[in-house]
Coordinates of C-alpha atoms in Angstrom, one line a residue:
X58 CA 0.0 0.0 0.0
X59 CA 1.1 3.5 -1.0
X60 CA 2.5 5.6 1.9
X61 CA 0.8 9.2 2.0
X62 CA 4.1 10.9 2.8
X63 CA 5.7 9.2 0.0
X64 CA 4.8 11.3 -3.2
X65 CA 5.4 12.1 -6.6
X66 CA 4.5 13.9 -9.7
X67 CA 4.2 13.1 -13.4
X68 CA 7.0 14.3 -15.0
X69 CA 4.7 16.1 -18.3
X70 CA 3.7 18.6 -15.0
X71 CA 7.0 19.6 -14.9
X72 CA 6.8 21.0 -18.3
X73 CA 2.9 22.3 -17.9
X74 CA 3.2 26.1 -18.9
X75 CA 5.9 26.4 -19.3
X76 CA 8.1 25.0 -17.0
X77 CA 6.2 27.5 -14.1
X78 CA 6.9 24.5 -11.3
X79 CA 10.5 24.9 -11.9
X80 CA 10.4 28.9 -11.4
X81 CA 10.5 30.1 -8.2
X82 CA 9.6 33.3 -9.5
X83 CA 6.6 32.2 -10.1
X84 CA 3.8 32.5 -6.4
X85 CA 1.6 29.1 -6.6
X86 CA -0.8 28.7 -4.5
X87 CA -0.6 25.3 -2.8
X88 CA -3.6 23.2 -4.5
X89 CA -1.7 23.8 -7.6
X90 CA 1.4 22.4 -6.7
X91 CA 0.8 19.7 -3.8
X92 CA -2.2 18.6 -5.6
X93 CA -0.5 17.9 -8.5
X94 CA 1.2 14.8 -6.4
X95 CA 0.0 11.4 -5.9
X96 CA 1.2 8.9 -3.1
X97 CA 3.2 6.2 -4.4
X98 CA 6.4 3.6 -3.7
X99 CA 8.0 4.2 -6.8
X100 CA 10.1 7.2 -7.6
X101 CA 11.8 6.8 -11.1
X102 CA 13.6 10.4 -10.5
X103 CA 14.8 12.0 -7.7
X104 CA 15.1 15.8 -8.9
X105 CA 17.7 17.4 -6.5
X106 CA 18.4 21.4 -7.5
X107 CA 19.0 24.9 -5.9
X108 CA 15.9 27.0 -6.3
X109 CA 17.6 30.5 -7.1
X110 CA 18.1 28.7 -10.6
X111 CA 16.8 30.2 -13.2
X112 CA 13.4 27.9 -14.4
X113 CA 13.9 28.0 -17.6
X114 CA 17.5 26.4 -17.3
X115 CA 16.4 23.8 -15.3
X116 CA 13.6 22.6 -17.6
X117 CA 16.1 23.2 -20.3
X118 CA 18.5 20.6 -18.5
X119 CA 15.1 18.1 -17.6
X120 CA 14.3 18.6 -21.4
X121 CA 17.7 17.2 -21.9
X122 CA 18.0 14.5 -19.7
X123 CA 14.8 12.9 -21.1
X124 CA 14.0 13.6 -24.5
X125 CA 17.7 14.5 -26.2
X126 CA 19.0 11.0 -26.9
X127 CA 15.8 9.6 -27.7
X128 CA 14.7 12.6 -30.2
X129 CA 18.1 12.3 -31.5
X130 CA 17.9 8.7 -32.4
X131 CA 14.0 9.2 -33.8
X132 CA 15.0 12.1 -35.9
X133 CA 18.5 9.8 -37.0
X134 CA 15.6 7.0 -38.0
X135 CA 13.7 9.4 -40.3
X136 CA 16.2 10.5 -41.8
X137 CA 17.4 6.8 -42.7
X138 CA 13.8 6.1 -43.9
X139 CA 13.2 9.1 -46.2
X140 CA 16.9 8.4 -47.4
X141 CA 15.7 5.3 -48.3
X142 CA 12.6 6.7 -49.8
X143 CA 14.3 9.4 -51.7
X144 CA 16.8 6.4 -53.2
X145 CA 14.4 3.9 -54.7
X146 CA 11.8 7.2 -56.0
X147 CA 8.9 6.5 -53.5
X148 CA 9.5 10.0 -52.3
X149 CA 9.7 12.8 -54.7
X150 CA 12.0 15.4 -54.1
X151 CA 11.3 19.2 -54.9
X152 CA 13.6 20.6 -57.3
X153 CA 16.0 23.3 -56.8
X154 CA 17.5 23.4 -60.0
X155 CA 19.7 22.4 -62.4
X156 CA 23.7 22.2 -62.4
X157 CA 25.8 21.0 -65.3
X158 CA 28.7 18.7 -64.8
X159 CA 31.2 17.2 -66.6
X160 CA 30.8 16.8 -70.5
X161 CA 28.1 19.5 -70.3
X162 CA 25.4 17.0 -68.9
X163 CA 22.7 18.6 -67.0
X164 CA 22.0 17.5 -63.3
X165 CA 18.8 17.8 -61.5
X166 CA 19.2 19.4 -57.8
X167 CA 16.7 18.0 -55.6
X168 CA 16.5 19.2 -51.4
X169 CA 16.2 16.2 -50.1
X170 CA 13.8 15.1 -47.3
X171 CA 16.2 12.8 -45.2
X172 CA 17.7 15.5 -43.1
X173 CA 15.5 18.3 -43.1
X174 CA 12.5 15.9 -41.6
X175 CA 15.2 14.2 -39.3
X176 CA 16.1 17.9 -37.9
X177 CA 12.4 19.0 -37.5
X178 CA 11.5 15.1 -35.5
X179 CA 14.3 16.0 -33.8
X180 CA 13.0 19.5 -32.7
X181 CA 9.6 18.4 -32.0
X182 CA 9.9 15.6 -30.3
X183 CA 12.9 17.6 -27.8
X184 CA 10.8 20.4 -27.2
X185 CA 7.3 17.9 -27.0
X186 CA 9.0 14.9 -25.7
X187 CA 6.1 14.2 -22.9
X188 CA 3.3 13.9 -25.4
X189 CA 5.0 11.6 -26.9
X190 CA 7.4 9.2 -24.7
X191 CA 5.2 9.1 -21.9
X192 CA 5.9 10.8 -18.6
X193 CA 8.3 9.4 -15.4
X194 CA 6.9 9.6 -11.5
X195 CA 10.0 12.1 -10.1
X196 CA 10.4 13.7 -6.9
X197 CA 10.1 17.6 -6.9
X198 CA 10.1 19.3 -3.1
X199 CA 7.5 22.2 -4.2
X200 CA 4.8 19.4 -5.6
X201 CA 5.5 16.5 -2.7
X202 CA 5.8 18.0 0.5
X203 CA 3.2 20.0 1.4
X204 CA 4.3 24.2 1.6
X205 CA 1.1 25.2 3.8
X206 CA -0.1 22.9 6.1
X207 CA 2.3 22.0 9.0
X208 CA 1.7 18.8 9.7
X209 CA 1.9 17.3 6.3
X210 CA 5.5 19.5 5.6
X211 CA 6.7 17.8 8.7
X212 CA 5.6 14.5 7.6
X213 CA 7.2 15.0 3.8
X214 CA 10.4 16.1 5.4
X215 CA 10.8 13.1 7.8
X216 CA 9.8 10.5 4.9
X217 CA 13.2 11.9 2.2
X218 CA 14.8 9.4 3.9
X219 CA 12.7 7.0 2.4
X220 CA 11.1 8.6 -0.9
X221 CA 15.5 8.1 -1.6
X222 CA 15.6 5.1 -0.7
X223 CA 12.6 4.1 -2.9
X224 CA 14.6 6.6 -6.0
X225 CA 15.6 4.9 -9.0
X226 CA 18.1 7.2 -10.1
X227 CA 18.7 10.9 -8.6
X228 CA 19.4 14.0 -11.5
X229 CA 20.8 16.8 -9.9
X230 CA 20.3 20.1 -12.0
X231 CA 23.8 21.6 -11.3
X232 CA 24.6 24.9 -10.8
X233 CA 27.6 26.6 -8.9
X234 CA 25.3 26.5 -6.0
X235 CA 24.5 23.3 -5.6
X236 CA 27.5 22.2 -2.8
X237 CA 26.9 25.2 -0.9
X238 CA 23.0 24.4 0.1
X239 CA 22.9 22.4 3.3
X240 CA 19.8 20.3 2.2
X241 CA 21.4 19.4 -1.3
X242 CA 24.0 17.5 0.4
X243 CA 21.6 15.8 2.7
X244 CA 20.2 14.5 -0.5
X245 CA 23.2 13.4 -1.8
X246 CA 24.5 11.6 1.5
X247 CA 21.0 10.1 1.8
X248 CA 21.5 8.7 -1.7
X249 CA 24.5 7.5 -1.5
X250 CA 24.0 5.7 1.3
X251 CA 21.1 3.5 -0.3
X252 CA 22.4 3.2 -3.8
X253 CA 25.8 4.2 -4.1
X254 CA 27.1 7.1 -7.0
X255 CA 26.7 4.8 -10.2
X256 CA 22.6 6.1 -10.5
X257 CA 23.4 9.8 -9.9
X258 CA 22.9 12.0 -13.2
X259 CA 25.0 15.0 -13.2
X260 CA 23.2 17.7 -15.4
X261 CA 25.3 21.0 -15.5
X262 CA 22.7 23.5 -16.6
X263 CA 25.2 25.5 -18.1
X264 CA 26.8 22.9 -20.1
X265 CA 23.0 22.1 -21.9
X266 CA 22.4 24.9 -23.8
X267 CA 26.6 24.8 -25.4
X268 CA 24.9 21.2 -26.4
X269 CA 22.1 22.3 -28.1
X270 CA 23.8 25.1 -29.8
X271 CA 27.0 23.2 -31.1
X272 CA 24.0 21.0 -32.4
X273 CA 22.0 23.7 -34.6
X274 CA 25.8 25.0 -35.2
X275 CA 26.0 21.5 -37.1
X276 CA 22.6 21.8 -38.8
X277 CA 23.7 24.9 -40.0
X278 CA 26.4 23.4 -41.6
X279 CA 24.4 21.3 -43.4
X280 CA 22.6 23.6 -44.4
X281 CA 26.0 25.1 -46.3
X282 CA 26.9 21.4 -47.9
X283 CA 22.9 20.3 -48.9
X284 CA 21.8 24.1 -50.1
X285 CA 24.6 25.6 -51.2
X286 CA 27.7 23.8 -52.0
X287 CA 26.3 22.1 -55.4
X288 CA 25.6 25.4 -56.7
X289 CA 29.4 26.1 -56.2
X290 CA 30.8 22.9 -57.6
X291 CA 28.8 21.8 -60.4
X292 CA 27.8 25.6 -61.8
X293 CA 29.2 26.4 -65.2
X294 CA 30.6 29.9 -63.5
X295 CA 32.8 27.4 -61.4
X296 CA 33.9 26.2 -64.0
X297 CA 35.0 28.5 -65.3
X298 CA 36.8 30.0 -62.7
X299 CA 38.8 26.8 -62.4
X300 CA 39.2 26.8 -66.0
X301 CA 40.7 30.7 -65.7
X302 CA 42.4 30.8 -62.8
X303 CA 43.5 27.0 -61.5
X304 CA 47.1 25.9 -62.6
X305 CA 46.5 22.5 -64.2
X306 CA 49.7 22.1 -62.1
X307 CA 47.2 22.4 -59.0
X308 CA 43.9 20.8 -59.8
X309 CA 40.5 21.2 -59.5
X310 CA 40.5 19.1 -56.2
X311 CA 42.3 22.2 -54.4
X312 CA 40.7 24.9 -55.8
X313 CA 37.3 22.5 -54.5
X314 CA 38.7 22.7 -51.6
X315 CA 39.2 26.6 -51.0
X316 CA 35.6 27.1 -52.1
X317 CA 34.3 24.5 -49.9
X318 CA 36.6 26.3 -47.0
X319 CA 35.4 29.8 -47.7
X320 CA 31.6 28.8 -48.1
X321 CA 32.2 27.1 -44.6
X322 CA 33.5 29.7 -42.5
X323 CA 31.1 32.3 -43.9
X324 CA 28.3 29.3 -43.0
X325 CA 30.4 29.1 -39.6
X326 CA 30.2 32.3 -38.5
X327 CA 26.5 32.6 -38.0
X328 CA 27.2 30.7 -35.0
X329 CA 30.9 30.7 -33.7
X330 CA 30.1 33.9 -31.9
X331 CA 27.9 31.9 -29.5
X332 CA 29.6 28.6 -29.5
X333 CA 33.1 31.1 -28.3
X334 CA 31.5 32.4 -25.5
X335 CA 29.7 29.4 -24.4
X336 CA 33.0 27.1 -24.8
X337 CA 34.8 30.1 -22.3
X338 CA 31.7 29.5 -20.1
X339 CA 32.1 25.8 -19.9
X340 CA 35.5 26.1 -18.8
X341 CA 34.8 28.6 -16.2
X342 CA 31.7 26.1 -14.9
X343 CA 34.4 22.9 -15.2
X344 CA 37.1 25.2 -12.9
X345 CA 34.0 26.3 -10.5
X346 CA 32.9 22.7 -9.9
X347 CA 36.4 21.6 -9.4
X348 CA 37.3 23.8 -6.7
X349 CA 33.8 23.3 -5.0
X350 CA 34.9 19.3 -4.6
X351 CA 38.9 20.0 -3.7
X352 CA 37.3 22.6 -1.1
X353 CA 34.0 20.6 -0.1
X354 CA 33.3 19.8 3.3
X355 CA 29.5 19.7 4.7
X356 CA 30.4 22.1 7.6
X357 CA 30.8 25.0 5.2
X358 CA 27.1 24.4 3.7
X359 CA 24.5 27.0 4.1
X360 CA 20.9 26.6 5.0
X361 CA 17.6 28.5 5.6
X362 CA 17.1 27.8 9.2
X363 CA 20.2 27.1 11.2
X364 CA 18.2 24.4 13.3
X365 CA 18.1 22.2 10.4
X366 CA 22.0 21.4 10.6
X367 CA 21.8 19.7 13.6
X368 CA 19.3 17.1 12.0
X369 CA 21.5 17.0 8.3
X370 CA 24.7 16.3 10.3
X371 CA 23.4 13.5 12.7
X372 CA 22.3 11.6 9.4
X373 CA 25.3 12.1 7.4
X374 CA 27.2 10.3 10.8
X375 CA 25.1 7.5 11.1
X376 CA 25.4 7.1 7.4
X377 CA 29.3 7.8 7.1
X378 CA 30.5 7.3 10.8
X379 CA 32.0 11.0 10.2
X380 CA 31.3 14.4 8.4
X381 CA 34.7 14.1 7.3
X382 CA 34.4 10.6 5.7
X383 CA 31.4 11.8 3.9
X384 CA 33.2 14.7 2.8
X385 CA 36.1 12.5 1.3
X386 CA 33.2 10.3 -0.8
X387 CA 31.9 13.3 -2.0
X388 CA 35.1 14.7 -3.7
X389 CA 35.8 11.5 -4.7
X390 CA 32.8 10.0 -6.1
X391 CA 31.3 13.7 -7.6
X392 CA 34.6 13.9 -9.2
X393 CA 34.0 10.8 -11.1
X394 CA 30.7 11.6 -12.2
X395 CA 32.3 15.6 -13.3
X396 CA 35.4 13.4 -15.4
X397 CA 32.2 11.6 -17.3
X398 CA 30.0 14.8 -18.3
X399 CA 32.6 17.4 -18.8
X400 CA 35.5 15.6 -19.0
X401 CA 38.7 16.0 -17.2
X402 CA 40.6 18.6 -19.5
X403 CA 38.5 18.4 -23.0
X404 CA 34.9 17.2 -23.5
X405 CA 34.1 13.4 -23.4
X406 CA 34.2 11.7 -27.3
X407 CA 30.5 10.4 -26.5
X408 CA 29.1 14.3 -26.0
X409 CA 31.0 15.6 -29.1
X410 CA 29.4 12.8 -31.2
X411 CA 26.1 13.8 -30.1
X412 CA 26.5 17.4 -31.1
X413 CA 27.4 16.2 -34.6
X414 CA 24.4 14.2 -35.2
X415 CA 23.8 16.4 -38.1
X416 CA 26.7 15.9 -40.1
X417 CA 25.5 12.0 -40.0
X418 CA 22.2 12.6 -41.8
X419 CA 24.2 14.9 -44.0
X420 CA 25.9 12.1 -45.2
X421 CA 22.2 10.2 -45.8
X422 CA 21.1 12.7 -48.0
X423 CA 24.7 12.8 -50.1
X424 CA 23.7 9.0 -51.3
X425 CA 20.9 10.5 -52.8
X426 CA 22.2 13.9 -54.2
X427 CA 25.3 12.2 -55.8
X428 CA 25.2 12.6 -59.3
X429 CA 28.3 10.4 -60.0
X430 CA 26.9 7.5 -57.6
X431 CA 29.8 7.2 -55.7
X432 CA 28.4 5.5 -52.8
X433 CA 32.0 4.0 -51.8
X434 CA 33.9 7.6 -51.4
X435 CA 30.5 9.0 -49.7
X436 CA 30.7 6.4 -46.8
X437 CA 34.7 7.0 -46.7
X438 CA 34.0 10.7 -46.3
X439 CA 30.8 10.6 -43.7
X440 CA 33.5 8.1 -41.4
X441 CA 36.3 10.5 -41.5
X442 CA 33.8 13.2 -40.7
X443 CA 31.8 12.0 -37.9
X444 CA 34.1 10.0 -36.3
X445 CA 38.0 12.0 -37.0
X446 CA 38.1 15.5 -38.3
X447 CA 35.7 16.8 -36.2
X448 CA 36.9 15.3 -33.4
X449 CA 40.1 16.8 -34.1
X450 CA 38.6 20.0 -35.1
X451 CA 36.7 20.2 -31.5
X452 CA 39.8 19.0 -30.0
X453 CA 41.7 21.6 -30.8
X454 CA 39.5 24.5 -30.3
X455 CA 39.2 23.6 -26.7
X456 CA 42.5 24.2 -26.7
X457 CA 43.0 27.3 -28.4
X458 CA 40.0 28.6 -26.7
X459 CA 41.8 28.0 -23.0
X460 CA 44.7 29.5 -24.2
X461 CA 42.7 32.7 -25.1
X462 CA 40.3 32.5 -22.0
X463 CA 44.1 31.9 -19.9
X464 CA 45.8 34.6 -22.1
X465 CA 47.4 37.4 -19.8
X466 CA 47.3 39.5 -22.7
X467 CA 45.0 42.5 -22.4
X468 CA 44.7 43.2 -26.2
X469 CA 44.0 39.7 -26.9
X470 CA 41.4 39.8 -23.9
X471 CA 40.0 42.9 -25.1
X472 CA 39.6 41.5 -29.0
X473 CA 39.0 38.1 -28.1
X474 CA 35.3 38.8 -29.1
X475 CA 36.2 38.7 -32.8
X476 CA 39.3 37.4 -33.1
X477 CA 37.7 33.9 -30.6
X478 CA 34.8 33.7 -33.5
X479 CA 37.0 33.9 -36.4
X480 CA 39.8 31.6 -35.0
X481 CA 37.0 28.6 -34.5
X482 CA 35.2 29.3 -37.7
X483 CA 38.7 28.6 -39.5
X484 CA 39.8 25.8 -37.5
X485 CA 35.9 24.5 -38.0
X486 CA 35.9 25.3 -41.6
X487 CA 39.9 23.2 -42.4
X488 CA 38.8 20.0 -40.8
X489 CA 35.2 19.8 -42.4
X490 CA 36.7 20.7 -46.1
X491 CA 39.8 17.8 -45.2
X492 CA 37.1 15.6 -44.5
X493 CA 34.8 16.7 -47.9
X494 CA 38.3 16.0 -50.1
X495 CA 37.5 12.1 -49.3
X496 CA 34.6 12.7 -51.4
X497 CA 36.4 13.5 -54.9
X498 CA 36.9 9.6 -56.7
X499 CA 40.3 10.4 -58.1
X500 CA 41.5 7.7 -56.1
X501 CA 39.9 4.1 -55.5
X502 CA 38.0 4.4 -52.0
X503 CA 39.7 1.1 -50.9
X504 CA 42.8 3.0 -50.8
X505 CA 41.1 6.4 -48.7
X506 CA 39.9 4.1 -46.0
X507 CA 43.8 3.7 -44.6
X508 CA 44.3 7.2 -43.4
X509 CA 41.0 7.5 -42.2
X510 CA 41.3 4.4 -40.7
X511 CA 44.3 5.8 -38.6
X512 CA 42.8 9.0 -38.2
X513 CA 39.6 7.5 -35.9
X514 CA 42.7 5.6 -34.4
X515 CA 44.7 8.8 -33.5
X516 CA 41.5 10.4 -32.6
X517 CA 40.2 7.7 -30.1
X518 CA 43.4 7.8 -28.6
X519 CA 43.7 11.6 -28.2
X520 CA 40.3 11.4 -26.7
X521 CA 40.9 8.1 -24.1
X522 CA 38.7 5.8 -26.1
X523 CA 40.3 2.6 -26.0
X524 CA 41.0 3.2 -21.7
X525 CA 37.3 4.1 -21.4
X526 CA 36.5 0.8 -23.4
X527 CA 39.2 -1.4 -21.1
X528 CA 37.7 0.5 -17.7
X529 CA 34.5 -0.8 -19.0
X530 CA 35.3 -4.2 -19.6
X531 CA 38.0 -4.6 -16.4
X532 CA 37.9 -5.5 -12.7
X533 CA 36.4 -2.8 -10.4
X534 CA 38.8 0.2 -9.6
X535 CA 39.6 0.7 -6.1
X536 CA 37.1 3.6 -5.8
X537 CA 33.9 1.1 -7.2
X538 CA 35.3 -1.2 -4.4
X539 CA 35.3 1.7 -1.6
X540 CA 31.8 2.8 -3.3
X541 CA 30.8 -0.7 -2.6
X542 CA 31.4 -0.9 1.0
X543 CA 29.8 2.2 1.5
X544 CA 26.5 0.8 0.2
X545 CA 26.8 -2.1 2.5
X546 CA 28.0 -0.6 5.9

């Protein structure tokens, strides 16, 4: 039987108007939040968060946590489908126009289905994710214990022990004020102490909407290669340029290539603006969240009403036999989970490849655009792509970008709004048009796949691939065996 101080709330509430639940901007009178809750004994999320967060971020980062991977692979899933579609002639494509290739032959250019539906699935089912994946039954303070009536507050608050001990997983909605709340690490020590760290979801608020925009930054890319770039390569003005002004010495290949670079940074630039200032952010939040765990300890945390620290305290020792032991697990195991979201130094290969989705239905609608049905060099070039050059690219505008964020330069600190920009548009724009040259059949495809082969290998090994594969597969570290014994004291 369902316990009455052991609530929860559909998750599709959460999102009701606009996220209001989430705001605490926003005065609710107490039917419409408590009411919204229902007794239960199973909790699917525990939602741990600071209030003085922005609402919008945090339904932003809840958006995120439920509905990105699975919108991502539904939109990746239409895209196959219309590609399909679009390849056998069951789905008509409009055309665009016409472009003459070689031997003067004429070329129909379609826009193709495959991507443009797989971006707008994508967006849909992101922003409208409850209406269609169902909702979860998660914990939210403001909806499950009562804010009015005394009796039933004081009832909520003595059952958290148990509505996290009956939590399937806990998300915590990070921000830099998330250690320093005295009831957030209650929380936390609760939760570890009933399910260890391996079911805590780290969600740095901050870090979801640089996700989001590196992913329309993509889509906007595609935009350049599906819309644009078969105007420039198969036009008769091209051409004719190359026919003009290309030393037969040099080749068309490279004169390709300093189109396809130029169209790319001006495509680029729409967006590297943002994507500058939100990779400086993300360094600042990964420096932020580092010193909060060297510097943690539960004594420093702040709370509303000072007689709440003696109750916080006495739980964390019968849990951890110390405040101090609890405040080791906490750098050690938060740590962990910071090393998986944001990485240690550079962002982790798994988030990069989920910004790039885009580049991947690209490459879909390429089989179907491809005059010279060159399905062999299209597949070569959608590998070294996805999985190498911008890998690479990314890899090394995190560095340049800490080295500008780090500069002690004032005129480079003062210009670093335009010169940032331009720098990763470039860098950007020189990986993608490395990876396009794969594309050109002047040599057998059989014989590309070797350097792109070792680039993915270089890559994966720049990124930590293969010791994220062996720690995986391998015996449990020593900190999964002190995790362990945590759990079971």
């Amino acid at each position: 039987e369902d316990r009455v101080d052991i609530r929860a709330v559909e998750s599709k509430c959460l999102f009701a108007q606009n996220g209001k639940l989430m705001d605490c901007s926003t005065a609710l009178a107490v039917y419409d939040s408590y009411d919204l809750s229902f007794a239960t004994r199973v909790i699917q999320v525990f939602l741990s968060h600071v209030w003085i967060t922005d609402g919008w971020l945090k339904v932003l980062g809840l958006r995120y946590y439920f509905y990105f991977v699975p919108a991502m692979l539904t939109g990746s899933l239409v895209s196959m489908a219309c590609t399909w579609a679009e390849f056998y002639g069951l789905l008509k494509m409009p055309i665009l126009g016409h472009c003459t290739i070689s031997e003067g032959s004429l070329v129909e250019f379609n826009l193709s289905y495959s991507w443009w539906l797989g971006a707008i699935v994508f967006g849909l089912l992101f922003f409208f994710g409850e209406h269609v994946f169902g909702s979860k039954s998660c914990f939210l303070d403001r909806c499950c214990i009562h804010q009015d009536n005394l009796e039933l507050k004081e009832k909520g608050i003595k059952a958290l022990g148990d509505t996290l001990r009956l939590s399937d997983k806990m998300v915590i909605l990070w921000q830099r004020e998330y250690f320093t709340r005295l009831w957030c690490t209650f929380e936390l020590a609760t939760y570890i102490r009933f399910h260890g760290s391996k079911k805590i979801v780290l969600v740095p608020l901050n870090h979801v909407p640089f996700v989001l925009l590196m992913t329309a930054f993509h889509f906007v890319a595609a935009v350049g290669f599906d819309v644009v770039a078969p105007y420039l390569a198969w036009s008769p003005w091209f051409a004719e340029l190359v026919a003009k002004y290309v030393p037969p010495a040099l080749g068309q290949l490279a004169f390709m290539s300093m189109v396809h670079f130029v169209m790319l940074v001006a495509f680029y630039m729409t967006t590297t603006p943002f994507a500058f200032e939100f990779f400086r952010k993300s360094i600042d939040d990964r420096r932020a969240l580092e010193e909060q765990l060297a510097n943690y300890t539960i004594k420093a945390c702040k709370c509303y009403d000072e007689r709440d620290r003696f109750f916080v305290e006495a739980k964390v020792f019968e849990y951890f036999g110390t405040l101090e032991e609890f405040d080791r697990q906490v750098r050690q195991l938060m740590r962990q989970q910071m090393d998986a979201v944001l990485g240690r130094t550079i962002m982790p290969y798994t988030t990069l490849l989920m910004m790039e989705w885009a580049h991947t239905m690209f490459a879909f609608a390429m089989f179907v655009h491809s005059p010279e049905k060159n399905y062999g060099h299209i597949m070569i070039m959608m590998c070294a792509m996805v999985f190498a050059t911008d890998m690479l690219a990314m890899y090394v505008i995190q560095l340049v970008v800490s080295c500008i964020h780090d500069s002690p330069s004032q005129w480079l600190q003062k210009h670093a709004w335009w010169i940032g920009p331009i720098t990763l548009a470039s860098i950007f724009g020189m990986f993608t048009t490395a990876a396009i040259c794969f594309v050109y059949p002047k040599l057998a495809w059989t014989y590309k796949a070797i350097p792109v082969v070792l680039m993915v290998l270089i890559t994966w090994k720049i990124y930590g691939v293969f010791e994220m594969i062996t720690c995986s597969a391998g015996p449990d570290t020593d900190a999964e065996r002190q995790e362990r014994n945590v759990v079971e004291l």
